[in-house]
Amino acid sequence: MCAMIALAPPRPLAEADLGPLAADVEAVLSTAQAEGTAAAGDGWLEIEPRLREVADAAILAVPEVARRLVGALQRLGWLLRLEGGDPGAEDAAIDELETVIECLLAYREALPVGEDRSAAEVLEWTVAALELPQLEVAAMLDVSLRTLQRWLRGQSRPGAAEAARIRRLARLVNEAGFALSPAGVVDWLRRPTPYLEGRAPLEVVREAGPDADALLDRLAATLRYG
């Protein structure tokens, strides 16, 4: 009979963990660009285990970012160990190092609304980020003020559909907040848009059709990337 091995869950990461790590990857990137990947190898070996920890933790919080990060780490593990100064391999390694930095920044940005946060934690962050009275946030989520306050106090928990609505709104607020002020985010949430066939983002947040998450993620991307 095989004994079951208890594995420790990934160590939770904070924003303070990710900034310095991104800076270390940038240092390896700078070395690779200036001196070649062979010169960057030692620096990479020092930070690679830390990046593996980040990838493990990101699987729970931001799965899409985790998948990109794992792929980049796998490719870099091979590219940075190549000898002979292959220009194609060096260019590919530099591209992958840039991808790693992008993933770290994306993970840091998504921390407040990550899947590893409870719905109550995400809701608390959203209320603060919107800078609105609780009554207005409750209306956005189509619930009563009393219900919202009970969730915030931990006196009750949102159901599955309500929790999904909270997370949907939080992701939009988080993404839009990189381009707009809190007041601008609120206006954007309430304004009809041709990207949603004349509906406002808040309408889709509340309706939650089968494609709601994908539609809203694409909409939010238009703010950041145009």
PDB file of C-alpha atoms in Angstrom:
ATOM      1  CA  MET A   1       0.000   0.000   0.000  1.00  0.00           C
ATOM      2  CA  CYS A   2       1.363   3.398  -0.948  1.00  0.00           C
ATOM      3  CA  ALA A   3       1.483   5.975   1.795  1.00  0.00           C
ATOM      4  CA  MET A   4      -0.153   9.295   1.024  1.00  0.00           C
ATOM      5  CA  ILE A   5       2.189  12.253   1.112  1.00  0.00           C
ATOM      6  CA  ALA A   6       0.773  15.517   2.415  1.00  0.00           C
ATOM      7  CA  LEU A   7       2.021  18.386   0.296  1.00  0.00           C
ATOM      8  CA  ALA A   8       2.150  21.878   1.729  1.00  0.00           C
ATOM      9  CA  PRO A   9       0.018  24.377  -0.159  1.00  0.00           C
ATOM     10  CA  PRO A  10       1.865  27.033  -2.163  1.00  0.00           C
ATOM     11  CA  ARG A  11       3.115  29.897  -0.014  1.00  0.00           C
ATOM     12  CA  PRO A  12       0.834  32.929  -0.437  1.00  0.00           C
ATOM     13  CA  LEU A  13       2.605  35.808  -2.110  1.00  0.00           C
ATOM     14  CA  ALA A  14       2.192  39.500  -1.501  1.00  0.00           C
ATOM     15  CA  GLU A  15       2.842  42.460  -3.759  1.00  0.00           C
ATOM     16  CA  ALA A  16       6.087  43.050  -1.857  1.00  0.00           C
ATOM     17  CA  ASP A  17       7.368  39.646  -3.029  1.00  0.00           C
ATOM     18  CA  LEU A  18       6.781  40.330  -6.708  1.00  0.00           C
ATOM     19  CA  GLY A  19       8.306  43.765  -7.233  1.00  0.00           C
ATOM     20  CA  PRO A  20      11.864  42.818  -6.179  1.00  0.00           C
ATOM     21  CA  LEU A  21      11.646  39.554  -8.115  1.00  0.00           C
ATOM     22  CA  ALA A  22      10.623  41.404 -11.285  1.00  0.00           C
ATOM     23  CA  ALA A  23      13.633  43.697 -10.757  1.00  0.00           C
ATOM     24  CA  ASP A  24      15.919  40.656 -10.484  1.00  0.00           C
ATOM     25  CA  VAL A  25      14.552  39.250 -13.745  1.00  0.00           C
ATOM     26  CA  GLU A  26      15.109  42.639 -15.379  1.00  0.00           C
ATOM     27  CA  ALA A  27      18.749  42.472 -14.241  1.00  0.00           C
ATOM     28  CA  VAL A  28      19.139  39.055 -15.892  1.00  0.00           C
ATOM     29  CA  LEU A  29      17.452  40.438 -19.005  1.00  0.00           C
ATOM     30  CA  SER A  30      19.867  43.389 -19.110  1.00  0.00           C
ATOM     31  CA  THR A  31      22.838  41.032 -18.812  1.00  0.00           C
ATOM     32  CA  ALA A  32      21.507  38.814 -21.584  1.00  0.00           C
ATOM     33  CA  GLN A  33      20.983  41.804 -23.852  1.00  0.00           C
ATOM     34  CA  ALA A  34      24.419  43.300 -23.184  1.00  0.00           C
ATOM     35  CA  GLU A  35      26.636  40.234 -22.778  1.00  0.00           C
ATOM     36  CA  GLY A  36      24.689  37.253 -24.085  1.00  0.00           C
ATOM     37  CA  THR A  37      22.731  34.466 -22.452  1.00  0.00           C
ATOM     38  CA  ALA A  38      25.827  32.596 -21.257  1.00  0.00           C
ATOM     39  CA  ALA A  39      26.713  35.545 -19.034  1.00  0.00           C
ATOM     40  CA  ALA A  40      23.150  35.641 -17.702  1.00  0.00           C
ATOM     41  CA  GLY A  41      23.119  31.955 -16.731  1.00  0.00           C
ATOM     42  CA  ASP A  42      24.371  32.308 -13.147  1.00  0.00           C
ATOM     43  CA  GLY A  43      21.895  35.063 -12.357  1.00  0.00           C
ATOM     44  CA  TRP A  44      19.104  32.970 -13.811  1.00  0.00           C
ATOM     45  CA  LEU A  45      20.004  29.938 -11.694  1.00  0.00           C
ATOM     46  CA  GLU A  46      19.706  32.075  -8.553  1.00  0.00           C
ATOM     47  CA  ILE A  47      16.202  33.336  -9.266  1.00  0.00           C
ATOM     48  CA  GLU A  48      14.657  30.380 -11.098  1.00  0.00           C
ATOM     49  CA  PRO A  49      13.584  28.551  -7.872  1.00  0.00           C
ATOM     50  CA  ARG A  50      11.817  31.701  -6.666  1.00  0.00           C
ATOM     51  CA  LEU A  51      10.012  31.978  -9.980  1.00  0.00           C
ATOM     52  CA  ARG A  52       8.872  28.348  -9.680  1.00  0.00           C
ATOM     53  CA  GLU A  53       7.333  29.239  -6.308  1.00  0.00           C
ATOM     54  CA  VAL A  54       5.520  32.142  -7.906  1.00  0.00           C
ATOM     55  CA  ALA A  55       4.180  29.877 -10.642  1.00  0.00           C
ATOM     56  CA  ASP A  56       2.888  27.400  -8.037  1.00  0.00           C
ATOM     57  CA  ALA A  57       1.111  30.150  -6.095  1.00  0.00           C
ATOM     58  CA  ALA A  58      -0.260  31.799  -9.240  1.00  0.00           C
ATOM     59  CA  ILE A  59      -2.071  28.593 -10.234  1.00  0.00           C
ATOM     60  CA  LEU A  60      -4.649  29.313  -7.534  1.00  0.00           C
ATOM     61  CA  ALA A  61      -4.835  33.079  -7.890  1.00  0.00           C
ATOM     62  CA  VAL A  62      -4.463  33.783 -11.612  1.00  0.00           C
ATOM     63  CA  PRO A  63      -4.463  30.510 -13.591  1.00  0.00           C
ATOM     64  CA  GLU A  64      -4.003  32.128 -17.024  1.00  0.00           C
ATOM     65  CA  VAL A  65      -0.926  34.032 -15.849  1.00  0.00           C
ATOM     66  CA  ALA A  66       0.420  30.875 -14.211  1.00  0.00           C
ATOM     67  CA  ARG A  67       0.166  28.932 -17.473  1.00  0.00           C
ATOM     68  CA  ARG A  68       2.071  31.636 -19.370  1.00  0.00           C
ATOM     69  CA  LEU A  69       4.710  31.820 -16.654  1.00  0.00           C
ATOM     70  CA  VAL A  70       5.237  28.059 -16.507  1.00  0.00           C
ATOM     71  CA  GLY A  71       5.630  27.898 -20.287  1.00  0.00           C
ATOM     72  CA  ALA A  72       8.182  30.700 -20.271  1.00  0.00           C
ATOM     73  CA  LEU A  73      10.159  29.078 -17.448  1.00  0.00           C
ATOM     74  CA  GLN A  74      10.272  25.753 -19.275  1.00  0.00           C
ATOM     75  CA  ARG A  75      11.571  27.357 -22.434  1.00  0.00           C
ATOM     76  CA  LEU A  76      14.092  29.495 -20.548  1.00  0.00           C
ATOM     77  CA  GLY A  77      15.433  26.465 -18.710  1.00  0.00           C
ATOM     78  CA  TRP A  78      16.571  25.171 -22.066  1.00  0.00           C
ATOM     79  CA  LEU A  79      17.495  28.410 -23.840  1.00  0.00           C
ATOM     80  CA  LEU A  80      19.707  29.833 -21.096  1.00  0.00           C
ATOM     81  CA  ARG A  81      21.717  26.623 -20.885  1.00  0.00           C
ATOM     82  CA  LEU A  82      22.596  26.526 -24.585  1.00  0.00           C
ATOM     83  CA  GLU A  83      26.204  27.112 -25.468  1.00  0.00           C
ATOM     84  CA  GLY A  84      27.677  28.496 -28.657  1.00  0.00           C
ATOM     85  CA  GLY A  85      25.992  31.886 -28.789  1.00  0.00           C
ATOM     86  CA  ASP A  86      23.187  30.953 -31.178  1.00  0.00           C
ATOM     87  CA  PRO A  87      21.663  34.366 -32.091  1.00  0.00           C
ATOM     88  CA  GLY A  88      18.223  32.852 -32.606  1.00  0.00           C
ATOM     89  CA  ALA A  89      18.292  31.191 -29.199  1.00  0.00           C
ATOM     90  CA  GLU A  90      19.530  34.373 -27.541  1.00  0.00           C
ATOM     91  CA  ASP A  91      16.723  36.420 -29.099  1.00  0.00           C
ATOM     92  CA  ALA A  92      14.185  33.803 -28.015  1.00  0.00           C
ATOM     93  CA  ALA A  93      15.560  33.826 -24.442  1.00  0.00           C
ATOM     94  CA  ILE A  94      15.281  37.611 -24.284  1.00  0.00           C
ATOM     95  CA  ASP A  95      11.648  37.383 -25.463  1.00  0.00           C
ATOM     96  CA  GLU A  96      10.892  34.788 -22.778  1.00  0.00           C
ATOM     97  CA  LEU A  97      12.531  36.896 -20.054  1.00  0.00           C
ATOM     98  CA  GLU A  98      10.284  39.786 -21.082  1.00  0.00           C
ATOM     99  CA  THR A  99       7.302  37.419 -20.849  1.00  0.00           C
ATOM    100  CA  VAL A 100       8.325  36.441 -17.303  1.00  0.00           C
ATOM    101  CA  ILE A 101       8.428  40.108 -16.291  1.00  0.00           C
ATOM    102  CA  GLU A 102       4.995  40.687 -17.844  1.00  0.00           C
ATOM    103  CA  CYS A 103       3.606  37.701 -15.918  1.00  0.00           C
ATOM    104  CA  LEU A 104       5.002  38.942 -12.614  1.00  0.00           C
ATOM    105  CA  LEU A 105       3.462  42.360 -13.137  1.00  0.00           C
ATOM    106  CA  ALA A 106       0.141  40.861 -14.229  1.00  0.00           C
ATOM    107  CA  TYR A 107       0.113  38.654 -11.121  1.00  0.00           C
ATOM    108  CA  ARG A 108       0.838  41.631  -8.865  1.00  0.00           C
ATOM    109  CA  GLU A 109      -1.957  43.631 -10.465  1.00  0.00           C
ATOM    110  CA  ALA A 110      -4.437  40.762 -10.084  1.00  0.00           C
ATOM    111  CA  LEU A 111      -3.643  40.015  -6.425  1.00  0.00           C
ATOM    112  CA  PRO A 112      -6.557  42.014  -4.934  1.00  0.00           C
ATOM    113  CA  VAL A 113      -9.107  40.106  -7.023  1.00  0.00           C
ATOM    114  CA  GLY A 114      -7.362  36.746  -7.377  1.00  0.00           C
ATOM    115  CA  GLU A 115      -9.256  33.473  -7.173  1.00  0.00           C
ATOM    116  CA  ASP A 116      -7.449  32.693  -3.905  1.00  0.00           C
ATOM    117  CA  ARG A 117      -9.212  35.636  -2.227  1.00  0.00           C
ATOM    118  CA  SER A 118     -12.592  35.034  -0.622  1.00  0.00           C
ATOM    119  CA  ALA A 119     -15.625  36.786  -2.082  1.00  0.00           C
ATOM    120  CA  ALA A 120     -15.807  38.925   1.065  1.00  0.00           C
ATOM    121  CA  GLU A 121     -12.177  40.036   0.652  1.00  0.00           C
ATOM    122  CA  VAL A 122     -12.770  40.845  -3.006  1.00  0.00           C
ATOM    123  CA  LEU A 123     -15.921  42.769  -2.125  1.00  0.00           C
ATOM    124  CA  GLU A 124     -14.148  44.793   0.559  1.00  0.00           C
ATOM    125  CA  TRP A 125     -11.429  45.729  -1.945  1.00  0.00           C
ATOM    126  CA  THR A 126     -14.024  46.685  -4.564  1.00  0.00           C
ATOM    127  CA  VAL A 127     -15.967  48.970  -2.215  1.00  0.00           C
ATOM    128  CA  ALA A 128     -12.749  50.776  -1.303  1.00  0.00           C
ATOM    129  CA  ALA A 129     -11.564  51.019  -4.915  1.00  0.00           C
ATOM    130  CA  LEU A 130     -14.837  52.479  -6.199  1.00  0.00           C
ATOM    131  CA  GLU A 131     -14.918  55.188  -3.501  1.00  0.00           C
ATOM    132  CA  LEU A 132     -18.715  55.031  -3.497  1.00  0.00           C
ATOM    133  CA  PRO A 133     -21.262  54.810  -0.673  1.00  0.00           C
ATOM    134  CA  GLN A 134     -22.076  51.191   0.145  1.00  0.00           C
ATOM    135  CA  LEU A 135     -25.665  51.779  -1.016  1.00  0.00           C
ATOM    136  CA  GLU A 136     -24.448  52.478  -4.570  1.00  0.00           C
ATOM    137  CA  VAL A 137     -22.189  49.421  -4.617  1.00  0.00           C
ATOM    138  CA  ALA A 138     -25.102  47.300  -3.419  1.00  0.00           C
ATOM    139  CA  ALA A 139     -27.176  48.624  -6.318  1.00  0.00           C
ATOM    140  CA  MET A 140     -24.394  47.702  -8.739  1.00  0.00           C
ATOM    141  CA  LEU A 141     -24.572  44.124  -7.458  1.00  0.00           C
ATOM    142  CA  ASP A 142     -28.375  44.151  -7.404  1.00  0.00           C
ATOM    143  CA  VAL A 143     -28.594  43.413  -3.677  1.00  0.00           C
ATOM    144  CA  SER A 144     -29.867  45.352  -0.675  1.00  0.00           C
ATOM    145  CA  LEU A 145     -27.603  47.525   1.457  1.00  0.00           C
ATOM    146  CA  ARG A 146     -28.277  45.242   4.417  1.00  0.00           C
ATOM    147  CA  THR A 147     -27.150  42.199   2.448  1.00  0.00           C
ATOM    148  CA  LEU A 148     -23.962  43.937   1.331  1.00  0.00           C
ATOM    149  CA  GLN A 149     -23.168  44.991   4.889  1.00  0.00           C
ATOM    150  CA  ARG A 150     -23.746  41.499   6.222  1.00  0.00           C
ATOM    151  CA  TRP A 151     -21.273  40.151   3.668  1.00  0.00           C
ATOM    152  CA  LEU A 152     -18.692  42.766   4.582  1.00  0.00           C
ATOM    153  CA  ARG A 153     -19.065  42.009   8.296  1.00  0.00           C
ATOM    154  CA  GLY A 154     -18.829  38.264   7.740  1.00  0.00           C
ATOM    155  CA  GLN A 155     -22.323  37.709   9.126  1.00  0.00           C
ATOM    156  CA  SER A 156     -23.338  35.841   5.969  1.00  0.00           C
ATOM    157  CA  ARG A 157     -21.756  34.665   2.756  1.00  0.00           C
ATOM    158  CA  PRO A 158     -22.828  35.355  -0.813  1.00  0.00           C
ATOM    159  CA  GLY A 159     -24.162  32.393  -2.732  1.00  0.00           C
ATOM    160  CA  ALA A 160     -22.366  31.025  -5.764  1.00  0.00           C
ATOM    161  CA  ALA A 161     -24.110  33.301  -8.269  1.00  0.00           C
ATOM    162  CA  GLU A 162     -23.648  36.351  -6.053  1.00  0.00           C
ATOM    163  CA  ALA A 163     -19.973  35.556  -5.461  1.00  0.00           C
ATOM    164  CA  ALA A 164     -19.440  35.241  -9.218  1.00  0.00           C
ATOM    165  CA  ARG A 165     -21.079  38.648  -9.696  1.00  0.00           C
ATOM    166  CA  ILE A 166     -18.785  40.175  -7.054  1.00  0.00           C
ATOM    167  CA  ARG A 167     -15.687  38.758  -8.727  1.00  0.00           C
ATOM    168  CA  ARG A 168     -16.873  39.846 -12.165  1.00  0.00           C
ATOM    169  CA  LEU A 169     -17.346  43.424 -10.984  1.00  0.00           C
ATOM    170  CA  ALA A 170     -14.041  43.405  -9.097  1.00  0.00           C
ATOM    171  CA  ARG A 171     -12.058  42.273 -12.141  1.00  0.00           C
ATOM    172  CA  LEU A 172     -13.543  45.093 -14.192  1.00  0.00           C
ATOM    173  CA  VAL A 173     -12.832  47.670 -11.501  1.00  0.00           C
ATOM    174  CA  ASN A 174      -9.286  46.399 -11.119  1.00  0.00           C
ATOM    175  CA  GLU A 175      -8.552  46.475 -14.848  1.00  0.00           C
ATOM    176  CA  ALA A 176     -10.282  49.789 -15.542  1.00  0.00           C
ATOM    177  CA  GLY A 177      -8.511  51.371 -12.574  1.00  0.00           C
ATOM    178  CA  PHE A 178      -5.202  51.273 -14.441  1.00  0.00           C
ATOM    179  CA  ALA A 179      -6.594  53.682 -17.048  1.00  0.00           C
ATOM    180  CA  LEU A 180      -9.294  55.645 -15.206  1.00  0.00           C
ATOM    181  CA  SER A 181      -9.915  57.463 -11.934  1.00  0.00           C
ATOM    182  CA  PRO A 182     -12.445  55.920  -9.501  1.00  0.00           C
ATOM    183  CA  ALA A 183     -15.103  58.319 -10.803  1.00  0.00           C
ATOM    184  CA  GLY A 184     -14.124  57.449 -14.364  1.00  0.00           C
ATOM    185  CA  VAL A 185     -14.426  53.733 -13.602  1.00  0.00           C
ATOM    186  CA  VAL A 186     -17.947  54.246 -12.241  1.00  0.00           C
ATOM    187  CA  ASP A 187     -18.969  56.237 -15.311  1.00  0.00           C
ATOM    188  CA  TRP A 188     -17.463  53.604 -17.619  1.00  0.00           C
ATOM    189  CA  LEU A 189     -19.303  50.800 -15.832  1.00  0.00           C
ATOM    190  CA  ARG A 190     -22.631  52.561 -16.320  1.00  0.00           C
ATOM    191  CA  ARG A 191     -22.130  53.740 -19.927  1.00  0.00           C
ATOM    192  CA  PRO A 192     -23.571  51.667 -22.818  1.00  0.00           C
ATOM    193  CA  THR A 193     -20.911  50.514 -25.263  1.00  0.00           C
ATOM    194  CA  PRO A 194     -20.997  49.068 -28.784  1.00  0.00           C
ATOM    195  CA  TYR A 195     -18.569  46.373 -27.575  1.00  0.00           C
ATOM    196  CA  LEU A 196     -21.513  44.933 -25.616  1.00  0.00           C
ATOM    197  CA  GLU A 197     -24.176  45.598 -28.264  1.00  0.00           C
ATOM    198  CA  GLY A 198     -25.325  48.795 -26.587  1.00  0.00           C
ATOM    199  CA  ARG A 199     -25.375  47.423 -23.045  1.00  0.00           C
ATOM    200  CA  ALA A 200     -23.444  48.902 -20.139  1.00  0.00           C
ATOM    201  CA  PRO A 201     -20.779  46.740 -18.437  1.00  0.00           C
ATOM    202  CA  LEU A 202     -22.851  46.707 -15.241  1.00  0.00           C
ATOM    203  CA  GLU A 203     -25.760  45.150 -17.088  1.00  0.00           C
ATOM    204  CA  VAL A 204     -23.577  42.258 -18.190  1.00  0.00           C
ATOM    205  CA  VAL A 205     -22.139  41.933 -14.676  1.00  0.00           C
ATOM    206  CA  ARG A 206     -25.645  41.378 -13.335  1.00  0.00           C
ATOM    207  CA  GLU A 207     -27.015  39.277 -16.202  1.00  0.00           C
ATOM    208  CA  ALA A 208     -24.086  36.848 -16.178  1.00  0.00           C
ATOM    209  CA  GLY A 209     -24.831  34.964 -19.367  1.00  0.00           C
ATOM    210  CA  PRO A 210     -22.636  32.037 -20.421  1.00  0.00           C
ATOM    211  CA  ASP A 211     -20.160  34.333 -22.207  1.00  0.00           C
ATOM    212  CA  ALA A 212     -20.274  37.198 -19.694  1.00  0.00           C
ATOM    213  CA  ASP A 213     -16.786  36.713 -18.274  1.00  0.00           C
ATOM    214  CA  ALA A 214     -15.106  36.487 -21.679  1.00  0.00           C
ATOM    215  CA  LEU A 215     -17.034  39.510 -22.988  1.00  0.00           C
ATOM    216  CA  LEU A 216     -16.104  41.641 -19.991  1.00  0.00           C
ATOM    217  CA  ASP A 217     -12.455  40.574 -20.027  1.00  0.00           C
ATOM    218  CA  ARG A 218     -12.188  41.584 -23.685  1.00  0.00           C
ATOM    219  CA  LEU A 219     -13.937  44.865 -22.947  1.00  0.00           C
ATOM    220  CA  ALA A 220     -11.572  45.687 -20.086  1.00  0.00           C
ATOM    221  CA  ALA A 221      -8.601  44.937 -22.339  1.00  0.00           C
ATOM    222  CA  THR A 222      -9.725  47.725 -24.691  1.00  0.00           C
ATOM    223  CA  LEU A 223      -9.048  50.256 -21.942  1.00  0.00           C
ATOM    224  CA  ARG A 224      -5.474  49.140 -21.404  1.00  0.00           C
ATOM    225  CA  TYR A 225      -4.435  48.116 -24.878  1.00  0.00           C
ATOM    226  CA  GLY A 226      -6.806  50.073 -27.102  1.00  0.00           C
TER     227      GLY A 226
END
